[in-house]
Every structure is written in C-alpha cells, then in structure tokens.
Amino acid sequence: MEKRELSNILSKIFLPLGFKKKGYYWVLNDENITKMINLQKSQFAESFYINYGYILKNIPLDGMMHVHYRLSSPGVKERNRIKELLDLGNEIPNELRTNELTGKISEEIVYNMNNINSEVDLLNELQRRPNLNNIPLVVKNYFNL
C-alpha cells in the first residue's frame, strides 16, 4: 500500500461526512469549531500517524489544533495492531489493511467527530479527562478549567 491509497481510505470515510480535503488534511468547519484529520508520515519508517482534533475559532491558535488526538488504543495489543496497519512497509494484504483501518477509524475518529459538534461538547469531553496535561493554557483559560 502507498500513502496515496491510505489517503484514499480517509477520503472515502470523511468526504461523505462533509469534510473537505486539503493536501493530507480533512477539514470540517462548523460555527464555533473546526474538526480536522491529518495524515502524518513518520520520520523513521514507512509508517504513518492519523492525528485528529479540534480548533476553537474564538481563541488564537498556536499549533495545528487546540485539542488533538492520535488514532491509537489504550490496550497494548490493539495499539500495536494499529501501528502495524499504519506501517506501509509490512506485508499486510491491502484489502485486510483497508478493512481493519476503516473499522478502527470509524470506531474512534468518526465516533469522536460525531459526538463533538460544539464548544459545549468539547468542554464536556475535556471535563471527563483524568488530566489536561496536553491541553494548551489558552484553551484551559477559555473554558475556565
């Protein structure tokens, strides 16, 4: 599989949901937030990362996103499988890779994107977190966290 084919998997999932593709970014602008997905190549191998998150339109942006995530899993076995699927240098058959990635992207990213549609939704998600260590101070101040 090549990067272009991985990009096509993301396009098939996100374009029907209203996202616009800009290079290796998929963006959906809502009234107060922007939803974003980014395909990032690893510097060390033919591996990729799928980053996703939100930009709050009412506060300055110092980076790619205010609140960001990476396609992964808290479980070691599943996290390792996601890494394998996103390593295009291995010999996983394209159909199997496509099917598994589509499922994992739908379970995590599409689910998250469908449930966060406003600043209130994002605030509620942040309040459920055990810590806010990776949330920029400007976001914490904006939400009085």
Coordinates of N, CA and C in Angstrom, one line a residue:
M1 N 0.9 -1.2 0.0 CA 0.0 0.0 0.0 C 0.9 1.2 0.0
E2 N 0.4 2.3 -0.7 CA 1.2 3.5 -0.7 C 0.4 4.6 0.0
K3 N 1.1 5.7 0.3 CA 0.5 6.8 1.0 C -0.8 7.3 0.3
R4 N -0.8 7.3 -1.0 CA -2.0 7.8 -1.7 C -3.2 6.9 -1.4
E5 N -2.9 5.6 -1.3 CA -4.0 4.6 -1.0 C -4.5 4.8 0.4
L6 N -3.6 5.1 1.3 CA -4.0 5.4 2.7 C -4.9 6.7 2.8
S7 N -4.4 7.7 2.0 CA -5.2 8.9 1.9 C -6.6 8.7 1.3
N8 N -6.7 7.8 0.3 CA -8.0 7.4 -0.3 C -8.9 6.8 0.7
I9 N -8.4 6.0 1.7 CA -9.2 5.4 2.7 C -9.8 6.5 3.5
L10 N -9.0 7.5 3.9 CA -9.5 8.6 4.8 C -10.5 9.4 4.0
S11 N -10.3 9.6 2.7 CA -11.2 10.4 1.9 C -12.6 9.7 1.8
K12 N -12.5 8.4 1.6 CA -13.8 7.6 1.4 C -14.6 7.7 2.7
I13 N -13.9 7.8 3.9 CA -14.7 7.9 5.1 C -15.1 9.3 5.4
F14 N -14.3 10.3 5.2 CA -14.6 11.6 5.7 C -15.3 12.6 4.7
L15 N -15.0 12.4 3.4 CA -15.7 13.3 2.4 C -17.2 13.1 2.4
P16 N -17.8 11.9 2.6 CA -19.2 11.8 2.7 C -19.8 12.5 3.9
L17 N -18.9 12.7 5.0 CA -19.4 13.3 6.2 C -19.3 14.8 6.1
G18 N -18.9 15.4 5.0 CA -18.9 16.8 4.8 C -17.5 17.4 4.9
F19 N -16.5 16.6 5.2 CA -15.1 17.2 5.3 C -14.6 17.5 3.9
K20 N -13.8 18.5 3.9 CA -13.1 18.9 2.6 C -11.6 18.5 2.7
K21 N -11.1 18.0 1.6 CA -9.7 17.5 1.6 C -8.8 18.7 1.2
K22 N -7.7 18.9 1.9 CA -6.7 19.9 1.6 C -5.4 19.3 1.8
G23 N -4.7 18.8 0.8 CA -3.5 18.0 0.9 C -3.7 16.8 1.7
Y24 N -3.0 16.6 2.8 CA -3.2 15.4 3.7 C -4.0 15.8 4.9
Y25 N -4.9 16.8 4.8 CA -5.8 17.2 5.8 C -7.2 17.1 5.4
W26 N -8.1 16.7 6.3 CA -9.5 16.7 6.0 C -10.1 17.6 7.1
V27 N -10.9 18.6 6.6 CA -11.3 19.7 7.5 C -12.9 19.9 7.3
L28 N -13.5 20.1 8.5 CA -14.9 20.4 8.5 C -15.1 21.6 9.4
N29 N -15.6 22.7 8.8 CA -15.8 23.9 9.6 C -17.2 24.0 10.1
D30 N -17.4 24.1 11.4 CA -18.7 24.3 12.0 C -18.7 25.8 12.5
E31 N -19.8 26.1 13.1 CA -19.9 27.5 13.5 C -18.8 28.0 14.5
N32 N -18.5 27.3 15.5 CA -17.5 27.7 16.5 C -16.3 26.8 16.6
I33 N -16.3 25.7 16.0 CA -15.2 24.8 16.0 C -14.9 24.3 14.6
T34 N -13.6 23.9 14.4 CA -13.2 23.2 13.1 C -12.7 21.9 13.5
K35 N -13.2 20.9 12.8 CA -12.8 19.5 13.0 C -11.7 19.2 12.0
M36 N -10.6 18.5 12.4 CA -9.5 18.3 11.5 C -8.9 16.9 11.6
I37 N -8.6 16.3 10.5 CA -7.9 15.0 10.5 C -6.6 15.2 9.7
N38 N -5.5 14.7 10.1 CA -4.2 14.9 9.4 C -3.5 13.6 9.3
L39 N -3.0 13.3 8.1 CA -2.2 12.1 7.9 C -0.7 12.5 7.9
Q40 N 0.0 12.0 8.9 CA 1.4 12.4 9.1 C 2.4 11.2 8.9
K41 N 3.4 11.4 8.1 CA 4.4 10.4 7.9 C 5.4 10.4 9.0
S42 N 5.8 9.2 9.4 CA 6.9 9.1 10.4 C 8.2 9.4 9.8
Q43 N 9.1 10.0 10.5 CA 10.4 10.3 10.0 C 11.3 9.1 10.0
F44 N 10.9 8.0 10.6 CA 11.8 6.9 10.8 C 11.5 5.6 9.9
A45 N 10.4 5.6 9.3 CA 10.0 4.4 8.5 C 8.9 4.8 7.5
E46 N 8.3 3.8 6.9 CA 7.2 4.0 6.0 C 5.9 3.9 6.8
S47 N 6.0 4.4 8.1 CA 4.8 4.4 9.0 C 4.1 5.8 9.0
F48 N 2.9 5.7 9.3 CA 2.1 7.0 9.3 C 1.3 7.1 10.7
Y49 N 0.9 8.3 11.0 CA 0.1 8.6 12.1 C -1.2 9.2 11.6
I50 N -2.3 9.0 12.2 CA -3.5 9.7 11.9 C -3.9 10.5 13.1
N51 N -3.7 11.8 13.0 CA -4.0 12.8 14.0 C -5.4 13.4 13.7
Y52 N -6.1 13.7 14.8 CA -7.4 14.4 14.6 C -7.6 15.3 15.8
G53 N -8.5 16.2 15.6 CA -8.9 17.1 16.8 C -9.7 18.3 16.3
Y54 N -9.6 19.3 17.2 CA -10.5 20.5 17.1 C -9.7 21.8 17.2
I55 N -10.2 22.8 16.5 CA -9.7 24.1 16.6 C -10.9 25.0 17.0
L56 N -10.7 25.7 18.1 CA -11.7 26.6 18.6 C -11.6 28.0 17.9
K57 N -12.6 28.4 17.2 CA -12.5 29.6 16.4 C -12.4 30.9 17.2
N58 N -12.8 30.8 18.4 CA -12.8 32.0 19.3 C -11.5 32.3 20.0
I59 N -10.5 31.5 19.8 CA -9.2 31.8 20.5 C -8.1 31.6 19.5
P60 N -7.0 32.3 19.8 CA -5.8 32.2 18.9 C -5.3 30.7 18.8
L61 N -4.7 30.4 17.7 CA -4.2 29.1 17.5 C -2.7 29.1 17.4
D62 N -2.0 28.4 18.3 CA -0.5 28.3 18.3 C -0.2 26.8 18.1
G63 N -0.3 26.4 16.9 CA 0.0 25.0 16.6 C -1.0 24.5 15.6
M64 N -1.1 23.2 15.4 CA -2.1 22.6 14.4 C -3.5 22.6 14.9
M65 N -3.7 22.2 16.2 CA -5.0 22.1 16.7 C -5.0 22.4 18.2
H66 N -6.1 22.9 18.7 CA -6.2 23.2 20.2 C -6.3 21.9 21.0
V67 N -7.1 21.0 20.6 CA -7.3 19.7 21.2 C -7.1 18.7 20.2
H68 N -6.1 17.8 20.5 CA -5.7 16.8 19.5 C -5.6 15.4 20.1
Y69 N -5.7 14.5 19.2 CA -5.7 13.0 19.5 C -4.9 12.4 18.4
R70 N -4.5 11.1 18.6 CA -3.9 10.3 17.6 C -4.6 8.9 17.6
L71 N -4.9 8.4 16.4 CA -5.5 7.1 16.3 C -4.6 6.1 17.1
S72 N -5.2 5.5 18.1 CA -4.4 4.6 19.0 C -5.4 3.8 19.8
S73 N -4.9 3.2 20.8 CA -5.8 2.4 21.8 C -5.1 2.3 23.1
P74 N -5.8 2.3 24.2 CA -5.2 2.1 25.5 C -4.7 0.7 25.7
G75 N -5.2 -0.2 24.9 CA -4.8 -1.6 25.0 C -3.6 -1.9 24.2
V76 N -2.6 -2.5 24.7 CA -1.3 -2.8 24.1 C -1.5 -3.5 22.8
K77 N -2.3 -4.6 22.8 CA -2.4 -5.4 21.6 C -3.1 -4.7 20.5
E78 N -4.1 -3.9 20.8 CA -4.8 -3.1 19.7 C -3.9 -2.0 19.3
R79 N -3.2 -1.3 20.2 CA -2.3 -0.2 19.8 C -1.2 -0.7 18.9
N80 N -0.7 -1.9 19.2 CA 0.3 -2.5 18.3 C -0.2 -2.8 16.9
R81 N -1.5 -3.3 16.9 CA -2.1 -3.6 15.6 C -2.3 -2.4 14.8
I82 N -2.7 -1.3 15.4 CA -2.9 0.0 14.7 C -1.5 0.4 14.1
K83 N -0.5 0.3 14.9 CA 0.9 0.6 14.4 C 1.2 -0.3 13.2
E84 N 0.9 -1.5 13.2 CA 1.2 -2.4 12.1 C 0.4 -2.0 10.9
L85 N -0.8 -1.7 11.1 CA -1.7 -1.3 9.9 C -1.2 0.0 9.3
L86 N -0.6 0.9 10.1 CA -0.2 2.2 9.6 C 1.3 2.1 9.1
D87 N 1.9 1.0 9.2 CA 3.3 0.8 8.7 C 3.2 0.2 7.3
L88 N 3.3 1.0 6.3 CA 3.1 0.5 5.0 C 4.2 -0.3 4.4
G89 N 5.3 -0.5 5.2 CA 6.4 -1.3 4.8 C 6.2 -2.7 5.1
N90 N 5.2 -3.1 5.8 CA 5.0 -4.5 6.0 C 4.1 -5.2 5.0
E91 N 3.9 -6.5 5.1 CA 3.2 -7.2 4.0 C 1.8 -7.5 4.3
I92 N 1.0 -6.7 5.0 CA -0.4 -6.9 5.2 C -1.1 -6.7 3.9
P93 N -1.9 -7.7 3.5 CA -2.7 -7.5 2.2 C -3.5 -6.2 2.3
N94 N -3.6 -5.5 1.1 CA -4.3 -4.2 1.1 C -5.7 -4.3 1.5
E95 N -6.4 -5.4 1.1 CA -7.8 -5.5 1.5 C -8.0 -5.6 3.0
L96 N -7.2 -6.4 3.6 CA -7.2 -6.6 5.0 C -6.9 -5.3 5.7
R97 N -5.8 -4.6 5.3 CA -5.4 -3.4 5.9 C -6.5 -2.3 5.8
T98 N -7.1 -2.3 4.6 CA -8.2 -1.3 4.3 C -9.4 -1.6 5.2
N99 N -9.8 -2.8 5.3 CA -11.0 -3.2 6.2 C -10.7 -2.9 7.6
E100 N -9.5 -3.3 8.1 CA -9.3 -3.1 9.6 C -9.1 -1.6 9.9
L101 N -8.4 -0.9 9.0 CA -8.2 0.6 9.3 C -9.6 1.3 9.2
T102 N -10.4 0.9 8.3 CA -11.7 1.6 8.1 C -12.5 1.4 9.4
G103 N -12.5 0.2 10.0 CA -13.2 -0.1 11.2 C -12.6 0.6 12.4
K104 N -11.3 0.7 12.5 CA -10.7 1.4 13.6 C -10.9 2.9 13.6
I105 N -10.8 3.4 12.3 CA -11.1 4.9 12.2 C -12.5 5.2 12.5
S106 N -13.5 4.3 12.1 CA -14.9 4.6 12.3 C -15.2 4.5 13.8
E107 N -14.6 3.5 14.5 CA -14.8 3.3 15.9 C -14.3 4.4 16.8
E108 N -13.1 5.0 16.4 CA -12.5 6.0 17.2 C -12.8 7.4 16.7
I109 N -12.3 7.7 15.5 CA -12.3 9.1 15.0 C -13.7 9.5 14.6
V110 N -14.4 8.7 13.8 CA -15.8 9.1 13.3 C -16.7 9.2 14.5
Y111 N -16.6 8.3 15.5 CA -17.4 8.3 16.7 C -17.1 9.6 17.4
N112 N -15.9 10.0 17.6 CA -15.5 11.2 18.3 C -16.0 12.4 17.6
M113 N -15.8 12.5 16.3 CA -16.2 13.6 15.5 C -17.7 13.8 15.5
N114 N -18.4 12.7 15.5 CA -19.9 12.8 15.5 C -20.4 13.3 16.9
N115 N -19.7 13.0 17.9 CA -20.1 13.4 19.3 C -19.7 14.8 19.7
I116 N -18.7 15.4 19.1 CA -18.3 16.7 19.4 C -18.6 17.7 18.3
N117 N -19.7 18.4 18.5 CA -20.2 19.3 17.5 C -20.2 20.8 17.9
S118 N -19.8 21.1 19.1 CA -19.9 22.4 19.6 C -18.8 22.6 20.7
E119 N -18.7 23.8 21.2 CA -17.7 24.1 22.3 C -18.2 23.4 23.5
V120 N -19.5 23.3 23.8 CA -20.0 22.7 25.0 C -19.7 21.2 24.9
D121 N -19.8 20.5 23.8 CA -19.5 19.1 23.6 C -18.0 18.9 23.9
L122 N -17.2 19.8 23.4 CA -15.7 19.7 23.6 C -15.4 19.9 25.1
L123 N -16.0 20.9 25.7 CA -15.8 21.1 27.1 C -16.2 19.9 28.0
N124 N -17.3 19.3 27.7 CA -17.8 18.1 28.4 C -16.7 17.0 28.2
E125 N -16.2 16.8 27.0 CA -15.2 15.8 26.8 C -13.9 16.1 27.6
L126 N -13.5 17.4 27.7 CA -12.3 17.7 28.5 C -12.5 17.5 29.9
Q127 N -13.7 17.8 30.4 CA -14.0 17.6 31.8 C -14.0 16.1 32.3
R128 N -14.2 15.2 31.3 CA -14.2 13.8 31.6 C -12.8 13.2 31.7
R129 N -11.8 14.0 31.2 CA -10.4 13.5 31.2 C -9.8 13.4 32.6
P130 N -8.9 12.5 32.8 CA -8.3 12.4 34.1 C -7.3 13.6 34.3
N131 N -6.7 14.1 33.2 CA -5.9 15.3 33.4 C -5.9 16.1 32.1
L132 N -5.4 17.3 32.1 CA -5.4 18.2 31.0 C -4.0 18.6 30.6
N133 N -3.0 17.7 30.8 CA -1.6 18.0 30.6 C -1.3 18.4 29.2
N134 N -2.0 17.8 28.2 CA -1.6 18.2 26.8 C -2.6 19.2 26.2
I135 N -3.4 19.9 27.0 CA -4.3 20.9 26.6 C -3.6 22.3 26.7
P136 N -3.5 23.1 25.7 CA -2.9 24.4 25.8 C -3.5 25.3 26.9
L137 N -2.7 26.1 27.5 CA -3.2 27.0 28.6 C -4.3 27.9 28.0
V138 N -4.2 28.4 26.8 CA -5.2 29.3 26.2 C -6.6 28.6 26.2
V139 N -6.6 27.3 26.0 CA -7.9 26.5 26.0 C -8.4 26.4 27.4
K140 N -7.5 26.0 28.3 CA -7.9 25.9 29.7 C -8.5 27.2 30.3
N141 N -7.8 28.3 29.9 CA -8.3 29.6 30.4 C -9.6 30.0 29.7
Y142 N -9.8 29.7 28.4 CA -11.0 29.9 27.7 C -12.2 29.2 28.4
F143 N -12.0 27.9 28.8 CA -13.0 27.2 29.4 C -13.0 27.2 30.9
N144 N -12.2 28.1 31.5 CA -12.0 28.2 33.0 C -11.8 26.8 33.6
L145 N -10.9 26.1 33.1 CA -10.5 24.8 33.6 C -9.3 24.9 34.5

